[in-house]
PDB file of C-alpha atoms in Angstrom:
ATOM      1  CA  UNK G   1     -64.374 172.110 130.242  1.00 67.00           C
ATOM      2  CA  UNK G   2     -62.891 169.408 132.093  1.00 79.00           C
ATOM      3  CA  UNK G   3     -59.659 169.973 132.565  1.00 81.00           C
ATOM      4  CA  UNK G   4     -58.581 166.452 133.470  1.00 90.00           C
ATOM      5  CA  UNK G   5     -61.313 165.386 130.255  1.00 96.00           C
ATOM      6  CA  UNK G   6     -59.924 163.972 127.315  1.00 96.00           C
ATOM      7  CA  UNK G   7     -62.619 165.133 124.650  1.00 97.00           C
ATOM      8  CA  UNK G   8     -62.381 168.625 126.722  1.00 96.00           C
ATOM      9  CA  UNK G   9     -58.993 169.053 125.584  1.00 95.00           C
ATOM     10  CA  UNK G  10     -58.534 167.920 121.391  1.00 96.00           C
ATOM     11  CA  UNK G  11     -61.770 170.616 121.677  1.00 93.00           C
ATOM     12  CA  UNK G  12     -58.979 173.124 122.406  1.00 89.00           C
ATOM     13  CA  UNK G  13     -56.264 172.269 120.075  1.00 92.00           C
ATOM     14  CA  UNK G  14     -54.222 170.734 122.897  1.00 93.00           C
ATOM     15  CA  UNK G  15     -54.075 166.873 122.557  1.00 95.00           C
ATOM     16  CA  UNK G  16     -53.331 167.425 117.909  1.00 95.00           C
ATOM     17  CA  UNK G  17     -56.175 166.000 116.642  1.00 96.00           C
ATOM     18  CA  UNK G  18     -57.555 165.285 112.418  1.00 97.00           C
ATOM     19  CA  UNK G  19     -59.762 168.190 112.083  1.00 98.00           C
ATOM     20  CA  UNK G  20     -63.271 167.407 109.193  1.00 98.00           C
ATOM     21  CA  UNK G  21     -64.787 170.188 110.771  1.00 98.00           C
ATOM     22  CA  UNK G  22     -64.872 173.254 113.440  1.00 97.00           C
ATOM     23  CA  UNK G  23     -66.839 176.064 114.884  1.00 97.00           C
ATOM     24  CA  UNK G  24     -67.448 178.190 117.816  1.00 96.00           C
ATOM     25  CA  UNK G  25     -69.070 174.954 119.730  1.00 97.00           C
ATOM     26  CA  UNK G  26     -67.677 171.844 118.293  1.00 97.00           C
ATOM     27  CA  UNK G  27     -65.149 170.188 116.489  1.00 97.00           C
ATOM     28  CA  UNK G  28     -65.421 166.902 114.343  1.00 98.00           C
ATOM     29  CA  UNK G  29     -62.707 165.103 114.599  1.00 98.00           C
ATOM     30  CA  UNK G  30     -61.761 161.213 113.237  1.00 98.00           C
ATOM     31  CA  UNK G  31     -62.049 159.113 115.482  1.00 97.00           C
ATOM     32  CA  UNK G  32     -58.624 156.691 116.177  1.00 95.00           C
ATOM     33  CA  UNK G  33     -59.800 153.387 116.751  1.00 95.00           C
ATOM     34  CA  UNK G  34     -61.959 153.181 113.539  1.00 97.00           C
ATOM     35  CA  UNK G  35     -65.193 151.035 113.156  1.00 97.00           C
ATOM     36  CA  UNK G  36     -65.671 152.009 109.824  1.00 97.00           C
ATOM     37  CA  UNK G  37     -63.074 154.557 106.848  1.00 98.00           C
ATOM     38  CA  UNK G  38     -64.836 157.416 108.197  1.00 98.00           C
ATOM     39  CA  UNK G  39     -65.454 157.215 111.277  1.00 98.00           C
ATOM     40  CA  UNK G  40     -65.979 160.377 113.215  1.00 98.00           C
ATOM     41  CA  UNK G  41     -67.200 161.719 116.644  1.00 98.00           C
ATOM     42  CA  UNK G  42     -69.033 164.713 116.789  1.00 98.00           C
ATOM     43  CA  UNK G  43     -67.969 167.405 120.028  1.00 98.00           C
ATOM     44  CA  UNK G  44     -69.140 169.453 122.103  1.00 97.00           C
ATOM     45  CA  UNK G  45     -66.439 172.804 122.840  1.00 96.00           C
ATOM     46  CA  UNK G  46     -68.780 172.918 126.192  1.00 96.00           C
ATOM     47  CA  UNK G  47     -68.309 170.008 128.315  1.00 97.00           C
ATOM     48  CA  UNK G  48     -71.122 167.458 129.234  1.00 97.00           C
ATOM     49  CA  UNK G  49     -70.654 163.431 130.251  1.00 97.00           C
ATOM     50  CA  UNK G  50     -73.320 163.479 128.397  1.00 98.00           C
ATOM     51  CA  UNK G  51     -76.952 163.827 126.342  1.00 98.00           C
ATOM     52  CA  UNK G  52     -78.300 165.114 130.220  1.00 98.00           C
ATOM     53  CA  UNK G  53     -76.408 167.478 131.667  1.00 97.00           C
ATOM     54  CA  UNK G  54     -76.417 168.820 127.192  1.00 97.00           C
ATOM     55  CA  UNK G  55     -78.240 172.738 126.775  1.00 98.00           C
ATOM     56  CA  UNK G  56     -81.182 171.555 124.401  1.00 98.00           C
ATOM     57  CA  UNK G  57     -79.753 174.593 121.913  1.00 98.00           C
ATOM     58  CA  UNK G  58     -76.024 172.111 121.972  1.00 98.00           C
ATOM     59  CA  UNK G  59     -78.090 169.232 121.416  1.00 98.00           C
ATOM     60  CA  UNK G  60     -79.976 170.430 118.688  1.00 98.00           C
ATOM     61  CA  UNK G  61     -76.795 171.807 116.580  1.00 98.00           C
ATOM     62  CA  UNK G  62     -75.665 168.852 117.026  1.00 98.00           C
ATOM     63  CA  UNK G  63     -77.286 167.002 115.252  1.00 98.00           C
ATOM     64  CA  UNK G  64     -77.573 168.920 112.178  1.00 98.00           C
ATOM     65  CA  UNK G  65     -74.155 169.595 112.610  1.00 98.00           C
ATOM     66  CA  UNK G  66     -74.438 165.418 111.943  1.00 98.00           C
ATOM     67  CA  UNK G  67     -75.923 165.677 109.282  1.00 98.00           C
ATOM     68  CA  UNK G  68     -73.767 168.077 107.858  1.00 98.00           C
ATOM     69  CA  UNK G  69     -71.061 165.946 108.570  1.00 98.00           C
ATOM     70  CA  UNK G  70     -72.576 162.766 107.973  1.00 98.00           C
ATOM     71  CA  UNK G  71     -73.634 163.569 104.451  1.00 98.00           C
ATOM     72  CA  UNK G  72     -70.226 164.479 103.316  1.00 98.00           C
ATOM     73  CA  UNK G  73     -68.192 161.461 104.398  1.00 98.00           C
ATOM     74  CA  UNK G  74     -70.997 158.519 102.663  1.00 98.00           C
ATOM     75  CA  UNK G  75     -71.296 160.852  99.753  1.00 98.00           C
ATOM     76  CA  UNK G  76     -67.433 161.247  99.628  1.00 98.00           C
ATOM     77  CA  UNK G  77     -66.524 157.688 101.126  1.00 98.00           C
ATOM     78  CA  UNK G  78     -69.406 156.083  99.153  1.00 98.00           C
ATOM     79  CA  UNK G  79     -70.332 154.532 101.874  1.00 98.00           C
ATOM     80  CA  UNK G  80     -73.793 152.497 101.481  1.00 98.00           C
ATOM     81  CA  UNK G  81     -75.214 153.734 104.645  1.00 97.00           C
ATOM     82  CA  UNK G  82     -74.629 155.024 107.928  1.00 98.00           C
ATOM     83  CA  UNK G  83     -75.036 154.804 112.360  1.00 98.00           C
ATOM     84  CA  UNK G  84     -75.001 157.605 114.654  1.00 98.00           C
ATOM     85  CA  UNK G  85     -74.797 156.314 117.868  1.00 97.00           C
ATOM     86  CA  UNK G  86     -74.862 157.683 120.619  1.00 98.00           C
ATOM     87  CA  UNK G  87     -74.089 156.662 123.636  1.00 97.00           C
ATOM     88  CA  UNK G  88     -74.494 157.513 127.581  1.00 97.00           C
ATOM     89  CA  UNK G  89     -73.549 155.373 130.248  1.00 96.00           C
ATOM     90  CA  UNK G  90     -70.939 152.990 130.778  1.00 96.00           C
ATOM     91  CA  UNK G  91     -74.108 150.168 130.281  1.00 94.00           C
ATOM     92  CA  UNK G  92     -75.306 152.440 127.213  1.00 95.00           C
ATOM     93  CA  UNK G  93     -71.507 151.675 126.372  1.00 93.00           C
ATOM     94  CA  UNK G  94     -70.364 155.489 126.107  1.00 96.00           C
ATOM     95  CA  UNK G  95     -65.836 155.202 127.282  1.00 95.00           C
ATOM     96  CA  UNK G  96     -65.561 159.065 127.604  1.00 96.00           C
ATOM     97  CA  UNK G  97     -67.093 160.901 129.361  1.00 97.00           C
ATOM     98  CA  UNK G  98     -68.512 164.033 126.968  1.00 98.00           C
ATOM     99  CA  UNK G  99     -71.287 163.856 125.362  1.00 98.00           C
ATOM    100  CA  UNK G 100     -70.184 163.340 121.692  1.00 98.00           C
ATOM    101  CA  UNK G 101     -71.732 161.222 118.732  1.00 98.00           C
ATOM    102  CA  UNK G 102     -70.641 158.075 116.464  1.00 98.00           C
ATOM    103  CA  UNK G 103     -70.461 158.569 112.403  1.00 98.00           C
ATOM    104  CA  UNK G 104     -69.628 154.947 110.809  1.00 98.00           C
ATOM    105  CA  UNK G 105     -69.813 154.828 107.362  1.00 98.00           C
ATOM    106  CA  UNK G 106     -71.142 151.715 106.562  1.00 97.00           C
ATOM    107  CA  UNK G 107     -69.938 149.121 103.237  1.00 97.00           C
ATOM    108  CA  UNK G 108     -71.702 146.366 102.382  1.00 96.00           C
ATOM    109  CA  UNK G 109     -70.246 142.790 103.919  1.00 94.00           C
ATOM    110  CA  UNK G 110     -67.626 145.255 106.772  1.00 95.00           C
ATOM    111  CA  UNK G 111     -67.378 143.450 109.877  1.00 94.00           C
ATOM    112  CA  UNK G 112     -69.115 146.348 111.936  1.00 95.00           C
ATOM    113  CA  UNK G 113     -71.505 144.964 114.842  1.00 91.00           C
ATOM    114  CA  UNK G 114     -74.196 147.996 115.889  1.00 88.00           C
ATOM    115  CA  UNK G 115     -76.615 145.463 115.721  1.00 86.00           C
ATOM    116  CA  UNK G 116     -79.391 143.652 118.364  1.00 88.00           C
ATOM    117  CA  UNK G 117     -81.394 140.873 118.274  1.00 90.00           C
ATOM    118  CA  UNK G 118     -85.443 142.536 118.273  1.00 94.00           C
ATOM    119  CA  UNK G 119     -87.239 141.374 120.740  1.00 96.00           C
ATOM    120  CA  UNK G 120     -91.285 141.848 122.175  1.00 96.00           C
ATOM    121  CA  UNK G 121     -93.543 145.049 123.293  1.00 97.00           C
ATOM    122  CA  UNK G 122     -94.775 142.473 126.434  1.00 96.00           C
ATOM    123  CA  UNK G 123     -98.511 144.538 127.467  1.00 97.00           C
ATOM    124  CA  UNK G 124     -97.369 145.247 130.910  1.00 97.00           C
ATOM    125  CA  UNK G 125     -94.017 146.515 129.524  1.00 96.00           C
ATOM    126  CA  UNK G 126     -96.380 148.699 127.304  1.00 96.00           C
ATOM    127  CA  UNK G 127     -98.148 150.237 128.981  1.00 96.00           C
ATOM    128  CA  UNK G 128     -95.773 150.683 132.697  1.00 97.00           C
ATOM    129  CA  UNK G 129     -93.786 153.276 130.260  1.00 96.00           C
ATOM    130  CA  UNK G 130     -96.753 154.587 128.699  1.00 97.00           C
ATOM    131  CA  UNK G 131     -97.768 155.534 132.220  1.00 97.00           C
ATOM    132  CA  UNK G 132     -94.442 157.880 132.078  1.00 97.00           C
ATOM    133  CA  UNK G 133     -95.324 160.010 129.660  1.00 97.00           C
ATOM    134  CA  UNK G 134     -99.514 160.460 130.879  1.00 95.00           C
TER     135      UNK G 134
END
């Protein structure tokens, strides 16, 4: 745990939160700046700035918990869909340097904007990327 990390403080219970789920390794809370009704955050109790620092076992459990809570949110709030969002680094929209997953219930005609304009996969880019995995 990092002493000055707000999510570490929330995970330890030092800062009050609307907790939806908690176990020994995770706390899931309602976001104080929600994109939609039911917007929640899955926060591990260990400190890792981002996905790249997170132990594999913790990453795996994070997705299992995200699925469980997302299902309950979608069904209970009668949402029409749900975004699972995880940002890494400021360029990707990460504002708190502690790994977390956003669960954002979606409703027909809501104003949440988690979209992009699809580009085109060029042959040169495709080959450059494929080389990384050969």
